[in-house]
Every structure is written in structure tokens, then in C-alpha cells.
PDB file of C-alpha atoms and ligand atoms in Angstrom:
ATOM      1  CA  UNK A   1      21.777 -42.870-200.691  1.00  0.00           C
ATOM      2  CA  UNK A   2      23.743 -41.962-197.573  1.00  0.00           C
ATOM      3  CA  UNK A   3      21.834 -41.249-194.368  1.00  0.00           C
ATOM      4  CA  UNK A   4      24.073 -38.383-193.191  1.00  0.00           C
ATOM      5  CA  UNK A   5      27.153 -36.331-193.901  1.00  0.00           C
ATOM      6  CA  UNK A   6      30.249 -38.373-193.010  1.00  0.00           C
ATOM      7  CA  UNK A   7      33.662 -36.962-192.109  1.00  0.00           C
ATOM      8  CA  UNK A   8      36.707 -38.711-193.599  1.00  0.00           C
ATOM      9  CA  UNK A   9      40.458 -38.282-193.305  1.00  0.00           C
ATOM     10  CA  UNK A  10      42.500 -37.962-196.505  1.00  0.00           C
ATOM     11  CA  UNK A  11      44.659 -41.023-195.979  1.00  0.00           C
ATOM     12  CA  UNK A  12      45.731 -42.912-192.866  1.00  0.00           C
ATOM     13  CA  UNK A  13      45.575 -40.692-189.731  1.00  0.00           C
ATOM     14  CA  UNK A  14      49.021 -39.316-188.875  1.00  0.00           C
ATOM     15  CA  UNK A  15      49.118 -40.723-185.375  1.00  0.00           C
ATOM     16  CA  UNK A  16      48.438 -44.297-186.585  1.00  0.00           C
ATOM     17  CA  UNK A  17      51.132 -46.591-185.143  1.00  0.00           C
ATOM     18  CA  UNK A  18      52.202 -48.895-186.747  1.00  0.00           C
ATOM     19  CA  UNK A  19      51.004 -47.395-189.989  1.00  0.00           C
ATOM     20  CA  UNK A  20      48.559 -49.888-191.442  1.00  0.00           C
ATOM     21  CA  UNK A  21      44.859 -49.882-192.276  1.00  0.00           C
ATOM     22  CA  UNK A  22      43.821 -51.961-189.304  1.00  0.00           C
ATOM     23  CA  UNK A  23      45.352 -49.449-186.874  1.00  0.00           C
ATOM     24  CA  UNK A  24      44.051 -46.568-188.973  1.00  0.00           C
ATOM     25  CA  UNK A  25      40.461 -47.689-188.396  1.00  0.00           C
ATOM     26  CA  UNK A  26      41.163 -47.988-184.658  1.00  0.00           C
ATOM     27  CA  UNK A  27      42.261 -44.343-184.632  1.00  0.00           C
ATOM     28  CA  UNK A  28      39.151 -43.316-186.586  1.00  0.00           C
ATOM     29  CA  UNK A  29      36.948 -45.187-184.078  1.00  0.00           C
ATOM     30  CA  UNK A  30      38.673 -43.588-181.086  1.00  0.00           C
ATOM     31  CA  UNK A  31      38.221 -40.151-182.632  1.00  0.00           C
ATOM     32  CA  UNK A  32      34.614 -40.821-183.670  1.00  0.00           C
ATOM     33  CA  UNK A  33      35.416 -40.186-187.360  1.00  0.00           C
ATOM     34  CA  UNK A  34      33.478 -41.819-190.167  1.00  0.00           C
ATOM     35  CA  UNK A  35      35.922 -43.091-192.744  1.00  0.00           C
ATOM     36  CA  UNK A  36      38.920 -42.626-194.959  1.00  0.00           C
ATOM     37  CA  UNK A  37      39.864 -41.533-198.465  1.00  0.00           C
ATOM     38  CA  UNK A  38      42.376 -43.996-199.911  1.00  0.00           C
ATOM     39  CA  UNK A  39      45.231 -42.030-201.438  1.00  0.00           C
ATOM     40  CA  UNK A  40      46.321 -43.586-204.714  1.00  0.00           C
ATOM     41  CA  UNK A  41      47.944 -40.333-205.793  1.00  0.00           C
ATOM     42  CA  UNK A  42      51.239 -42.038-206.700  1.00  0.00           C
ATOM     43  CA  UNK A  43      49.653 -45.143-208.173  1.00  0.00           C
ATOM     44  CA  UNK A  44      46.823 -47.584-207.480  1.00  0.00           C
ATOM     45  CA  UNK A  45      48.554 -49.985-205.132  1.00  0.00           C
ATOM     46  CA  UNK A  46      47.385 -51.661-201.951  1.00  0.00           C
ATOM     47  CA  UNK A  47      48.574 -54.800-200.189  1.00  0.00           C
ATOM     48  CA  UNK A  48      46.280 -57.837-200.112  1.00  0.00           C
ATOM     49  CA  UNK A  49      46.085 -57.444-196.322  1.00  0.00           C
ATOM     50  CA  UNK A  50      45.141 -53.788-196.638  1.00  0.00           C
ATOM     51  CA  UNK A  51      42.429 -54.638-199.160  1.00  0.00           C
ATOM     52  CA  UNK A  52      40.977 -57.272-196.835  1.00  0.00           C
ATOM     53  CA  UNK A  53      40.880 -54.885-193.872  1.00  0.00           C
ATOM     54  CA  UNK A  54      39.299 -52.024-195.835  1.00  0.00           C
ATOM     55  CA  UNK A  55      36.687 -54.311-197.397  1.00  0.00           C
ATOM     56  CA  UNK A  56      35.733 -55.640-193.957  1.00  0.00           C
ATOM     57  CA  UNK A  57      35.607 -52.129-192.439  1.00  0.00           C
ATOM     58  CA  UNK A  58      33.580 -50.735-195.356  1.00  0.00           C
ATOM     59  CA  UNK A  59      30.503 -52.129-193.574  1.00  0.00           C
ATOM     60  CA  UNK A  60      30.954 -49.612-190.753  1.00  0.00           C
ATOM     61  CA  UNK A  61      32.958 -46.800-192.363  1.00  0.00           C
ATOM     62  CA  UNK A  62      32.602 -44.725-195.513  1.00  0.00           C
ATOM     63  CA  UNK A  63      35.444 -45.269-197.988  1.00  0.00           C
ATOM     64  CA  UNK A  64      36.411 -43.059-200.931  1.00  0.00           C
ATOM     65  CA  UNK A  65      39.501 -43.092-203.171  1.00  0.00           C
ATOM     66  CA  UNK A  66      41.669 -40.423-204.799  1.00  0.00           C
ATOM     67  CA  UNK A  67      43.175 -41.410-208.151  1.00  0.00           C
ATOM     68  CA  UNK A  68      46.749 -40.742-209.308  1.00  0.00           C
ATOM     69  CA  UNK A  69      47.896 -37.158-209.878  1.00  0.00           C
ATOM     70  CA  UNK A  70      49.459 -38.205-213.168  1.00  0.00           C
ATOM     71  CA  UNK A  71      46.249 -37.850-215.171  1.00  0.00           C
ATOM     72  CA  UNK A  72      45.520 -35.539-218.089  1.00  0.00           C
ATOM     73  CA  UNK A  73      42.586 -36.363-220.351  1.00  0.00           C
ATOM     74  CA  UNK A  74      43.635 -33.421-222.560  1.00  0.00           C
ATOM     75  CA  UNK A  75      47.276 -34.383-223.070  1.00  0.00           C
ATOM     76  CA  UNK A  76      48.816 -33.608-226.462  1.00  0.00           C
ATOM     77  CA  UNK A  77      49.956 -37.244-226.598  1.00  0.00           C
ATOM     78  CA  UNK A  78      47.318 -39.926-227.196  1.00  0.00           C
ATOM     79  CA  UNK A  79      49.450 -42.400-225.224  1.00  0.00           C
ATOM     80  CA  UNK A  80      49.164 -40.220-222.119  1.00  0.00           C
ATOM     81  CA  UNK A  81      45.431 -39.809-222.558  1.00  0.00           C
ATOM     82  CA  UNK A  82      45.012 -43.594-222.812  1.00  0.00           C
ATOM     83  CA  UNK A  83      47.183 -44.085-219.719  1.00  0.00           C
ATOM     84  CA  UNK A  84      45.034 -41.537-217.860  1.00  0.00           C
ATOM     85  CA  UNK A  85      41.853 -43.416-218.753  1.00  0.00           C
ATOM     86  CA  UNK A  86      43.447 -46.632-217.476  1.00  0.00           C
ATOM     87  CA  UNK A  87      44.535 -44.996-214.200  1.00  0.00           C
ATOM     88  CA  UNK A  88      41.009 -43.758-213.524  1.00  0.00           C
ATOM     89  CA  UNK A  89      39.512 -47.174-214.320  1.00  0.00           C
ATOM     90  CA  UNK A  90      42.120 -48.867-212.086  1.00  0.00           C
ATOM     91  CA  UNK A  91      41.145 -46.537-209.252  1.00  0.00           C
ATOM     92  CA  UNK A  92      37.497 -47.513-209.777  1.00  0.00           C
ATOM     93  CA  UNK A  93      38.368 -51.224-209.869  1.00  0.00           C
ATOM     94  CA  UNK A  94      40.278 -51.060-206.582  1.00  0.00           C
ATOM     95  CA  UNK A  95      37.613 -48.856-204.980  1.00  0.00           C
ATOM     96  CA  UNK A  96      34.868 -51.302-205.962  1.00  0.00           C
ATOM     97  CA  UNK A  97      36.929 -54.238-204.701  1.00  0.00           C
ATOM     98  CA  UNK A  98      37.378 -52.751-201.211  1.00  0.00           C
ATOM     99  CA  UNK A  99      33.811 -51.476-200.811  1.00  0.00           C
ATOM    100  CA  UNK A 100      34.419 -47.789-201.533  1.00  0.00           C
ATOM    101  CA  UNK A 101      31.579 -45.466-202.456  1.00  0.00           C
ATOM    102  CA  UNK A 102      33.214 -42.923-204.724  1.00  0.00           C
ATOM    103  CA  UNK A 103      36.427 -42.032-206.544  1.00  0.00           C
ATOM    104  CA  UNK A 104      37.848 -38.659-207.499  1.00  0.00           C
ATOM    105  CA  UNK A 105      40.646 -37.352-209.719  1.00  0.00           C
ATOM    106  CA  UNK A 106      41.944 -34.178-211.349  1.00  0.00           C
ATOM    107  CA  UNK A 107      40.759 -34.762-214.888  1.00  0.00           C
ATOM    108  CA  UNK A 108      42.780 -32.513-217.195  1.00  0.00           C
ATOM    109  CA  UNK A 109      44.825 -29.398-217.936  1.00  0.00           C
ATOM    110  CA  UNK A 110      43.726 -26.794-220.471  1.00  0.00           C
ATOM    111  CA  UNK A 111      47.163 -26.844-222.176  1.00  0.00           C
ATOM    112  CA  UNK A 112      46.340 -23.455-223.663  1.00  0.00           C
ATOM    113  CA  UNK A 113      43.265 -24.821-225.445  1.00  0.00           C
ATOM    114  CA  UNK A 114      39.849 -23.236-225.609  1.00  0.00           C
ATOM    115  CA  UNK A 115      37.555 -24.277-222.724  1.00  0.00           C
ATOM    116  CA  UNK A 116      34.927 -25.684-225.095  1.00  0.00           C
ATOM    117  CA  UNK A 117      37.483 -27.864-226.896  1.00  0.00           C
ATOM    118  CA  UNK A 118      38.805 -29.230-223.615  1.00  0.00           C
ATOM    119  CA  UNK A 119      35.287 -29.946-222.377  1.00  0.00           C
ATOM    120  CA  UNK A 120      34.503 -31.959-225.498  1.00  0.00           C
ATOM    121  CA  UNK A 121      37.715 -33.950-225.099  1.00  0.00           C
ATOM    122  CA  UNK A 122      36.981 -34.672-221.446  1.00  0.00           C
ATOM    123  CA  UNK A 123      33.471 -35.848-222.452  1.00  0.00           C
ATOM    124  CA  UNK A 124      34.946 -38.134-225.115  1.00  0.00           C
ATOM    125  CA  UNK A 125      37.385 -39.751-222.668  1.00  0.00           C
ATOM    126  CA  UNK A 126      34.825 -39.950-219.871  1.00  0.00           C
ATOM    127  CA  UNK A 127      32.621 -41.912-222.260  1.00  0.00           C
ATOM    128  CA  UNK A 128      35.405 -44.514-222.547  1.00  0.00           C
ATOM    129  CA  UNK A 129      35.852 -44.583-218.764  1.00  0.00           C
ATOM    130  CA  UNK A 130      32.143 -45.101-218.157  1.00  0.00           C
ATOM    131  CA  UNK A 131      31.947 -47.851-220.796  1.00  0.00           C
ATOM    132  CA  UNK A 132      34.722 -49.773-219.039  1.00  0.00           C
ATOM    133  CA  UNK A 133      33.244 -49.147-215.596  1.00  0.00           C
ATOM    134  CA  UNK A 134      29.803 -50.320-216.764  1.00  0.00           C
ATOM    135  CA  UNK A 135      31.223 -53.383-218.477  1.00  0.00           C
ATOM    136  CA  UNK A 136      32.729 -54.506-215.165  1.00  0.00           C
ATOM    137  CA  UNK A 137      29.705 -53.342-213.196  1.00  0.00           C
ATOM    138  CA  UNK A 138      31.853 -51.248-210.844  1.00  0.00           C
ATOM    139  CA  UNK A 139      29.492 -49.670-208.343  1.00  0.00           C
ATOM    140  CA  UNK A 140      31.311 -46.461-207.462  1.00  0.00           C
ATOM    141  CA  UNK A 141      30.639 -42.836-208.324  1.00  0.00           C
ATOM    142  CA  UNK A 142      33.127 -41.443-210.815  1.00  0.00           C
ATOM    143  CA  UNK A 143      34.026 -37.860-209.908  1.00  0.00           C
ATOM    144  CA  UNK A 144      36.250 -35.288-211.480  1.00  0.00           C
ATOM    145  CA  UNK A 145      37.276 -32.833-208.766  1.00  0.00           C
ATOM    146  CA  UNK A 146      36.953 -29.052-208.825  1.00  0.00           C
ATOM    147  CA  UNK A 147      40.569 -27.991-209.230  1.00  0.00           C
ATOM    148  CA  UNK A 148      42.690 -25.342-207.535  1.00  0.00           C
ATOM    149  CA  UNK A 149      44.459 -23.634-210.439  1.00  0.00           C
ATOM    150  CA  UNK A 150      43.350 -21.726-213.499  1.00  0.00           C
ATOM    151  CA  UNK A 151      45.538 -23.975-215.674  1.00  0.00           C
ATOM    152  CA  UNK A 152      43.561 -27.049-214.599  1.00  0.00           C
ATOM    153  CA  UNK A 153      40.257 -28.021-216.170  1.00  0.00           C
ATOM    154  CA  UNK A 154      37.445 -28.257-213.622  1.00  0.00           C
ATOM    155  CA  UNK A 155      35.462 -25.289-212.373  1.00  0.00           C
ATOM    156  CA  UNK A 156      31.982 -25.874-210.926  1.00  0.00           C
ATOM    157  CA  UNK A 157      30.166 -25.242-214.208  1.00  0.00           C
ATOM    158  CA  UNK A 158      32.398 -27.622-216.178  1.00  0.00           C
ATOM    159  CA  UNK A 159      32.064 -30.431-213.679  1.00  0.00           C
ATOM    160  CA  UNK A 160      28.316 -29.955-213.313  1.00  0.00           C
ATOM    161  CA  UNK A 161      27.972 -30.003-217.112  1.00  0.00           C
ATOM    162  CA  UNK A 162      29.985 -33.236-217.319  1.00  0.00           C
ATOM    163  CA  UNK A 163      27.862 -34.794-214.554  1.00  0.00           C
ATOM    164  CA  UNK A 164      24.728 -34.130-216.596  1.00  0.00           C
ATOM    165  CA  UNK A 165      26.157 -36.202-219.471  1.00  0.00           C
ATOM    166  CA  UNK A 166      26.690 -39.404-217.467  1.00  0.00           C
ATOM    167  CA  UNK A 167      24.507 -41.063-214.812  1.00  0.00           C
ATOM    168  CA  UNK A 168      27.486 -42.423-212.878  1.00  0.00           C
ATOM    169  CA  UNK A 169      29.423 -39.131-212.861  1.00  0.00           C
ATOM    170  CA  UNK A 170      28.985 -36.566-210.094  1.00  0.00           C
ATOM    171  CA  UNK A 171      31.143 -33.651-208.908  1.00  0.00           C
ATOM    172  CA  UNK A 172      33.737 -33.963-206.195  1.00  0.00           C
ATOM    173  CA  UNK A 173      33.589 -30.443-204.803  1.00  0.00           C
ATOM    174  CA  UNK A 174      36.880 -29.281-203.333  1.00  0.00           C
ATOM    175  CA  UNK A 175      35.727 -26.068-201.642  1.00  0.00           C
ATOM    176  CA  UNK A 176      39.296 -25.031-200.836  1.00  0.00           C
ATOM    177  CA  UNK A 177      40.292 -25.410-204.477  1.00  0.00           C
ATOM    178  CA  UNK A 178      37.366 -23.214-205.545  1.00  0.00           C
ATOM    179  CA  UNK A 179      38.427 -20.578-203.020  1.00  0.00           C
ATOM    180  CA  UNK A 180      42.070 -20.691-204.191  1.00  0.00           C
ATOM    181  CA  UNK A 181      41.198 -20.857-207.883  1.00  0.00           C
ATOM    182  CA  UNK A 182      39.118 -17.705-207.569  1.00  0.00           C
ATOM    183  CA  UNK A 183      42.005 -15.887-205.894  1.00  0.00           C
ATOM    184  CA  UNK A 184      40.272 -15.626-202.524  1.00  0.00           C
ATOM    185  CA  UNK A 185      36.586 -15.415-203.480  1.00  0.00           C
ATOM    186  CA  UNK A 186      34.102 -18.328-203.096  1.00  0.00           C
ATOM    187  CA  UNK A 187      34.339 -18.162-199.313  1.00  0.00           C
ATOM    188  CA  UNK A 188      31.052 -16.792-197.996  1.00  0.00           C
ATOM    189  CA  UNK A 189      27.871 -18.522-196.862  1.00  0.00           C
ATOM    190  CA  UNK A 190      26.145 -17.193-199.991  1.00  0.00           C
ATOM    191  CA  UNK A 191      28.941 -18.538-202.243  1.00  0.00           C
ATOM    192  CA  UNK A 192      28.716 -22.009-200.683  1.00  0.00           C
ATOM    193  CA  UNK A 193      24.913 -22.001-200.991  1.00  0.00           C
ATOM    194  CA  UNK A 194      25.171 -20.960-204.634  1.00  0.00           C
ATOM    195  CA  UNK A 195      27.508 -23.880-205.436  1.00  0.00           C
ATOM    196  CA  UNK A 196      25.237 -26.375-203.675  1.00  0.00           C
ATOM    197  CA  UNK A 197      22.142 -24.903-205.290  1.00  0.00           C
ATOM    198  CA  UNK A 198      23.738 -25.186-208.745  1.00  0.00           C
ATOM    199  CA  UNK A 199      24.517 -28.843-208.136  1.00  0.00           C
ATOM    200  CA  UNK A 200      21.079 -29.658-206.730  1.00  0.00           C
ATOM    201  CA  UNK A 201      19.099 -27.874-209.414  1.00  0.00           C
ATOM    202  CA  UNK A 202      21.294 -28.589-212.455  1.00  0.00           C
ATOM    203  CA  UNK A 203      22.024 -32.266-211.736  1.00  0.00           C
ATOM    204  CA  UNK A 204      19.291 -33.273-209.311  1.00  0.00           C
ATOM    205  CA  UNK A 205      18.668 -33.776-205.592  1.00  0.00           C
ATOM    206  CA  UNK A 206      20.549 -37.117-205.704  1.00  0.00           C
ATOM    207  CA  UNK A 207      23.773 -35.193-206.267  1.00  0.00           C
ATOM    208  CA  UNK A 208      23.444 -33.615-202.814  1.00  0.00           C
ATOM    209  CA  UNK A 209      22.284 -36.868-201.217  1.00  0.00           C
ATOM    210  CA  UNK A 210      25.355 -38.718-202.540  1.00  0.00           C
ATOM    211  CA  UNK A 211      27.893 -35.983-202.040  1.00  0.00           C
ATOM    212  CA  UNK A 212      31.701 -36.134-202.079  1.00  0.00           C
ATOM    213  CA  UNK A 213      33.717 -33.071-201.155  1.00  0.00           C
ATOM    214  CA  UNK A 214      37.125 -31.970-199.940  1.00  0.00           C
ATOM    215  CA  UNK A 215      38.013 -29.353-197.347  1.00  0.00           C
ATOM    216  CA  UNK A 216      41.305 -27.992-195.982  1.00  0.00           C
ATOM    217  CA  UNK A 217      42.898 -24.710-195.110  1.00  0.00           C
ATOM    218  CA  UNK A 218      44.650 -23.397-198.197  1.00  0.00           C
ATOM    219  CA  UNK A 219      47.355 -20.935-199.255  1.00  0.00           C
ATOM    220  CA  UNK A 220      47.020 -19.372-202.693  1.00  0.00           C
ATOM    221  CA  UNK A 221      48.303 -16.692-205.029  1.00  0.00           C
ATOM    222  CA  UNK A 222      46.720 -15.108-208.093  1.00  0.00           C
ATOM    223  CA  UNK A 223      47.673 -18.335-209.914  1.00  0.00           C
ATOM    224  CA  UNK A 224      45.563 -20.364-207.499  1.00  0.00           C
ATOM    225  CA  UNK A 225      46.435 -23.121-205.042  1.00  0.00           C
ATOM    226  CA  UNK A 226      49.873 -23.119-203.391  1.00  0.00           C
ATOM    227  CA  UNK A 227      49.580 -25.606-200.542  1.00  0.00           C
ATOM    228  CA  UNK A 228      47.224 -26.905-197.880  1.00  0.00           C
ATOM    229  CA  UNK A 229      47.156 -25.382-194.390  1.00  0.00           C
ATOM    230  CA  UNK A 230      45.548 -26.204-191.080  1.00  0.00           C
ATOM    231  CA  UNK A 231      42.053 -24.723-191.044  1.00  0.00           C
ATOM    232  CA  UNK A 232      42.653 -22.319-188.168  1.00  0.00           C
ATOM    233  CA  UNK A 233      45.849 -21.053-189.836  1.00  0.00           C
ATOM    234  CA  UNK A 234      44.002 -20.181-193.032  1.00  0.00           C
ATOM    235  CA  UNK A 235      41.220 -17.861-194.162  1.00  0.00           C
ATOM    236  CA  UNK A 236      39.012 -20.798-195.224  1.00  0.00           C
ATOM    237  CA  UNK A 237      35.544 -19.996-193.918  1.00  0.00           C
ATOM    238  CA  UNK A 238      34.794 -23.601-192.958  1.00  0.00           C
ATOM    239  CA  UNK A 239      32.129 -22.681-190.406  1.00  0.00           C
ATOM    240  CA  UNK A 240      29.848 -21.074-192.965  1.00  0.00           C
ATOM    241  CA  UNK A 241      30.544 -23.915-195.375  1.00  0.00           C
ATOM    242  CA  UNK A 242      29.389 -26.445-192.775  1.00  0.00           C
ATOM    243  CA  UNK A 243      26.297 -24.316-192.109  1.00  0.00           C
ATOM    244  CA  UNK A 244      25.497 -24.364-195.831  1.00  0.00           C
ATOM    245  CA  UNK A 245      26.014 -28.143-196.048  1.00  0.00           C
ATOM    246  CA  UNK A 246      23.615 -28.582-193.131  1.00  0.00           C
ATOM    247  CA  UNK A 247      21.093 -26.108-194.557  1.00  0.00           C
ATOM    248  CA  UNK A 248      20.983 -28.031-197.863  1.00  0.00           C
ATOM    249  CA  UNK A 249      20.718 -31.412-196.084  1.00  0.00           C
ATOM    250  CA  UNK A 250      23.847 -32.642-197.866  1.00  0.00           C
ATOM    251  CA  UNK A 251      24.606 -36.344-197.287  1.00  0.00           C
ATOM    252  CA  UNK A 252      27.682 -38.318-198.269  1.00  0.00           C
ATOM    253  CA  UNK A 253      31.383 -37.783-197.582  1.00  0.00           C
ATOM    254  CA  UNK A 254      33.401 -34.691-196.698  1.00  0.00           C
ATOM    255  CA  UNK A 255      37.123 -35.455-196.738  1.00  0.00           C
ATOM    256  CA  UNK A 256      39.497 -33.371-194.633  1.00  0.00           C
ATOM    257  CA  UNK A 257      42.797 -32.728-196.442  1.00  0.00           C
ATOM    258  CA  UNK A 258      44.473 -30.442-193.885  1.00  0.00           C
ATOM    259  CA  UNK A 259      48.092 -31.241-192.962  1.00  0.00           C
ATOM    260  CA  UNK A 260      46.796 -32.405-189.544  1.00  0.00           C
ATOM    261  CA  UNK A 261      44.159 -34.577-191.217  1.00  0.00           C
ATOM    262  CA  UNK A 262      42.556 -36.204-188.186  1.00  0.00           C
ATOM    263  CA  UNK A 263      42.523 -33.192-185.846  1.00  0.00           C
ATOM    264  CA  UNK A 264      40.925 -30.881-188.399  1.00  0.00           C
ATOM    265  CA  UNK A 265      38.548 -33.665-189.405  1.00  0.00           C
ATOM    266  CA  UNK A 266      37.414 -33.875-185.797  1.00  0.00           C
ATOM    267  CA  UNK A 267      37.183 -30.085-185.607  1.00  0.00           C
ATOM    268  CA  UNK A 268      34.837 -29.866-188.580  1.00  0.00           C
ATOM    269  CA  UNK A 269      32.756 -32.851-187.507  1.00  0.00           C
ATOM    270  CA  UNK A 270      32.235 -31.429-184.023  1.00  0.00           C
ATOM    271  CA  UNK A 271      31.393 -27.984-185.361  1.00  0.00           C
ATOM    272  CA  UNK A 272      28.908 -29.510-187.803  1.00  0.00           C
ATOM    273  CA  UNK A 273      27.290 -31.509-185.018  1.00  0.00           C
ATOM    274  CA  UNK A 274      27.011 -28.386-182.850  1.00  0.00           C
ATOM    275  CA  UNK A 275      24.879 -26.638-185.495  1.00  0.00           C
TER     276      UNK A 275
HETATM  277 ZN1  LIG B 301      42.408 -33.848-205.259  1.00  0.00          ZN
END
């Protein structure tokens, strides 16, 4: 269990010079930030040096990892489903190796299928993922993320339901995705409290004490997410979200995915601390 809510940048801070993990942690220290989400969105790759640095720093910082975008556990082609399972397991292997706490990924697309059918398929594939993760004793939380578009599997209810099926699975709650996916709803203090309450009561208190979430400003249309924005240039009600996280005593990792990752990360951490 984590002792507090930690604030992480999504990837190496922009102002890191030269751009390597060792300098990245120096920037995080200078800015009083708590950790980093490793971005494996284009593949699970990391230099041996990078791995060594992150493993060493994992004693003092919180590390999470984001799996490849090229994942669809509901693909029409079995080959692509199998490759997706492998990519998630590879993310977990690397995360475990470098001392990370949690991994997240966008699990599937509906592909025009019924929600119930897609859920059952995601359960079936998650079972394979968890078997492999358990076999290797990988000690990281496995987390499908709440997604930003109506074509993507992963609303709160689906991810909570999946989490109840597997001990090692918990939600990664991307609050900006939920806001975009709902076409501009899911953005009040009451909405945030409802999401957290659902997680805490449906899964258990440990889900809020080992939390992993994402936050950014976001642009959206009626089809959902368009792109990320800086928080102050968006309508994302981050202040009430942080109030809700504090009210529920949420502990774990909140990853800032704004285009100015480290500045917005600092903004939200300082606001949270002022509450
Ligand atoms: Zn994501």
C-alpha cells in the first residue's frame, strides 16, 4: 500500500537535457515531483543503462508504465489478439524488472460487437495475461485504462467489473478520458466522487489505496477524445477532482499527461497540497 498520493510525469520531463533517465530524475527532484510513467507506447524498449537507473531510483520515486498503443484484445484476427497479450506481458516484465508499481494499457475496441461479448473476450484474454504474470511472479498491478472514445472498450463499469474477476487487476482511471468519452460530462465534484465511490465499494478499499490514474486537459467532440491540452487551456475541472481524491484518501499514483507534463504536474501537486 502507498502512503500518499504521488504525482508523476507521463514520460521524461520536457526540459530534461540531455534526454536520459538519470537527468530526468534530477528534474523531478528539482521540481519536487514523485515519479514517472515509462512510455512504452511504441514498443517495450529501454536501454540497459536506462533500466539500471530506473531500478535504482525506484527506491525513492514511484514508477508506472504505459503499454503499447497497438493492443486490441477484441481483434478479429487471433494473431493480433495473441500479439496484444504478449505486448501487455512484456510491459509487465519490464515494469517488474525496473521496480515499477503498476502498468496500464488500452485493452480493446468494440469493433461493432455487443458490449457483453467484448467483455467476455477481454476476460478470456486477461485470464491468459494473469496466468503468465503469475507464472513469472511479476509484482505489478495490471490495469486496463478507462478510454476516451465510444469505439474503445473501457468505461468505468467495464473496468471495475474486470477488476473484480482478477486479484491483480485494478482500474487505471483516466479522468480526462471519462470526461471526453461522455461528451463533456463527468466533470463535477459529485461525478468524481461517484467514480471513486464505485471503485471503493465495488472492488474494495485497497483499490483506492493502490490507485493509478491519469489527468490532462483534453479537447473532445461528440466522438470523444481529440487531443490533450494544458490544464488551464481546457475545461477539465482538475481542482474538484483533486478535492475528491483528497476526500476519499486516495493513495497511489496520479500521472499528468498534459503537453507541458512537468509544469502541469507541479500545478496539480501544489494545488493538492494546498487543500
Ligand atoms: Zn493511456
